[in-house]
C-alpha positions as protocol buffer text, in pm:
chain_id: "A"
residue {
  index: 1
  type: MET
  ca { x: 2540 y: 9446 z: -13347 }
}
residue {
  index: 2
  type: LYS
  ca { x: 2764 y: 9326 z: -13062 }
}
residue {
  index: 3
  type: LYS
  ca { x: 2961 y: 9654 z: -13074 }
}
residue {
  index: 4
  type: LEU
  ca { x: 2640 y: 9862 z: -13061 }
}
residue {
  index: 5
  type: ALA
  ca { x: 2518 y: 9668 z: -12756 }
}
residue {
  index: 6
  type: LEU
  ca { x: 2860 y: 9704 z: -12582 }
}
residue {
  index: 7
  type: ALA
  ca { x: 2862 y: 10079 z: -12658 }
}
residue {
  index: 8
  type: ALA
  ca { x: 2510 y: 10112 z: -12520 }
}
residue {
  index: 9
  type: ALA
  ca { x: 2603 y: 9922 z: -12204 }
}
residue {
  index: 10
  type: LEU
  ca { x: 2911 y: 10126 z: -12145 }
}
residue {
  index: 11
  type: SER
  ca { x: 2721 y: 10451 z: -12194 }
}
residue {
  index: 12
  type: VAL
  ca { x: 2472 y: 10351 z: -11932 }
}
residue {
  index: 13
  type: VAL
  ca { x: 2749 y: 10258 z: -11684 }
}
residue {
  index: 14
  type: ALA
  ca { x: 2939 y: 10584 z: -11758 }
}
residue {
  index: 15
  type: THR
  ca { x: 2628 y: 10810 z: -11711 }
}
residue {
  index: 16
  type: GLY
  ca { x: 2527 y: 10629 z: -11389 }
}
residue {
  index: 17
  type: ALA
  ca { x: 2848 y: 10736 z: -11215 }
}
residue {
  index: 18
  type: ILE
  ca { x: 2756 y: 11107 z: -11242 }
}
residue {
  index: 19
  type: ALA
  ca { x: 2384 y: 11082 z: -11232 }
}
residue {
  index: 20
  type: GLY
  ca { x: 2332 y: 11258 z: -10893 }
}
residue {
  index: 21
  type: GLY
  ca { x: 2543 y: 11566 z: -10954 }
}
residue {
  index: 22
  type: TYR
  ca { x: 2755 y: 11727 z: -10691 }
}
residue {
  index: 23
  type: VAL
  ca { x: 2639 y: 11694 z: -10332 }
}
residue {
  index: 24
  type: ALA
  ca { x: 2805 y: 11920 z: -10068 }
}
residue {
  index: 25
  type: PRO
  ca { x: 2941 y: 11723 z: -9772 }
}
residue {
  index: 26
  type: THR
  ca { x: 2756 y: 11770 z: -9450 }
}
residue {
  index: 27
  type: VAL
  ca { x: 2941 y: 11931 z: -9163 }
}
residue {
  index: 28
  type: VAL
  ca { x: 2919 y: 11737 z: -8840 }
}
residue {
  index: 29
  type: GLU
  ca { x: 2929 y: 11946 z: -8523 }
}
residue {
  index: 30
  type: PRO
  ca { x: 3169 y: 11810 z: -8259 }
}
residue {
  index: 31
  type: VAL
  ca { x: 3003 y: 11668 z: -7946 }
}
residue {
  index: 32
  type: VAL
  ca { x: 3111 y: 11845 z: -7618 }
}
residue {
  index: 33
  type: VAL
  ca { x: 3110 y: 11628 z: -7324 }
}
residue {
  index: 34
  type: VAL
  ca { x: 3107 y: 11802 z: -6983 }
}
residue {
  index: 35
  type: GLU
  ca { x: 3214 y: 11588 z: -6688 }
}
residue {
  index: 36
  type: ASP
  ca { x: 3163 y: 11684 z: -6325 }
}
residue {
  index: 37
  type: THR
  ca { x: 3477 y: 11702 z: -6118 }
}
residue {
  index: 38
  type: SER
  ca { x: 3490 y: 11503 z: -5803 }
}
residue {
  index: 39
  type: SER
  ca { x: 3529 y: 11677 z: -5474 }
}
residue {
  index: 40
  type: SER
  ca { x: 3873 y: 11696 z: -5303 }
}
residue {
  index: 41
  type: ALA
  ca { x: 3753 y: 11484 z: -5012 }
}
residue {
  index: 42
  type: GLY
  ca { x: 3753 y: 11178 z: -5234 }
}
residue {
  index: 43
  type: GLY
  ca { x: 4130 y: 11195 z: -5266 }
}
residue {
  index: 44
  type: ILE
  ca { x: 4197 y: 11187 z: -4891 }
}
residue {
  index: 45
  type: LEU
  ca { x: 3943 y: 10918 z: -4794 }
}
residue {
  index: 46
  type: VAL
  ca { x: 4148 y: 10615 z: -4898 }
}
residue {
  index: 47
  type: PRO
  ca { x: 4470 y: 10722 z: -4731 }
}
residue {
  index: 48
  type: ALA
  ca { x: 4282 y: 10821 z: -4415 }
}
residue {
  index: 49
  type: ILE
  ca { x: 4128 y: 10477 z: -4396 }
}
residue {
  index: 50
  type: ALA
  ca { x: 4467 y: 10315 z: -4460 }
}
residue {
  index: 51
  type: VAL
  ca { x: 4629 y: 10513 z: -4181 }
}
residue {
  index: 52
  type: LEU
  ca { x: 4342 y: 10419 z: -3946 }
}
residue {
  index: 53
  type: LEU
  ca { x: 4379 y: 10055 z: -4022 }
}
residue {
  index: 54
  type: LEU
  ca { x: 4755 y: 10079 z: -3969 }
}
residue {
  index: 55
  type: VAL
  ca { x: 4707 y: 10247 z: -3631 }
}
residue {
  index: 56
  type: LEU
  ca { x: 4448 y: 9987 z: -3530 }
}
residue {
  index: 57
  type: ALA
  ca { x: 4677 y: 9700 z: -3639 }
}
residue {
  index: 58
  type: LEU
  ca { x: 4972 y: 9843 z: -3440 }
}
residue {
  index: 59
  type: HIS
  ca { x: 4755 y: 9906 z: -3134 }
}
residue {
  index: 60
  type: HIS
  ca { x: 4634 y: 9545 z: -3121 }
}
residue {
  index: 61
  type: SER
  ca { x: 4976 y: 9381 z: -3149 }
}
C-alpha cells in the first residue's frame, strides 16, 4: 500500500512539471532613449566667468 501511495505521489509531481506545455519566450523590444544635446555656449560660460573673475581680482590688487 505504501508503494502504491508513493508511486501515485511521484506521478503527480512528475506530471505537474510539464503540465503547461511549451510557451514561447516573449521578445522584449529595446527602449531607445533620445537625449537632447546642450548648446555649445554652455561649454564657454564657466571659463569666461573664471577669466572675468581673474581680471577683476588682478585689477583690484
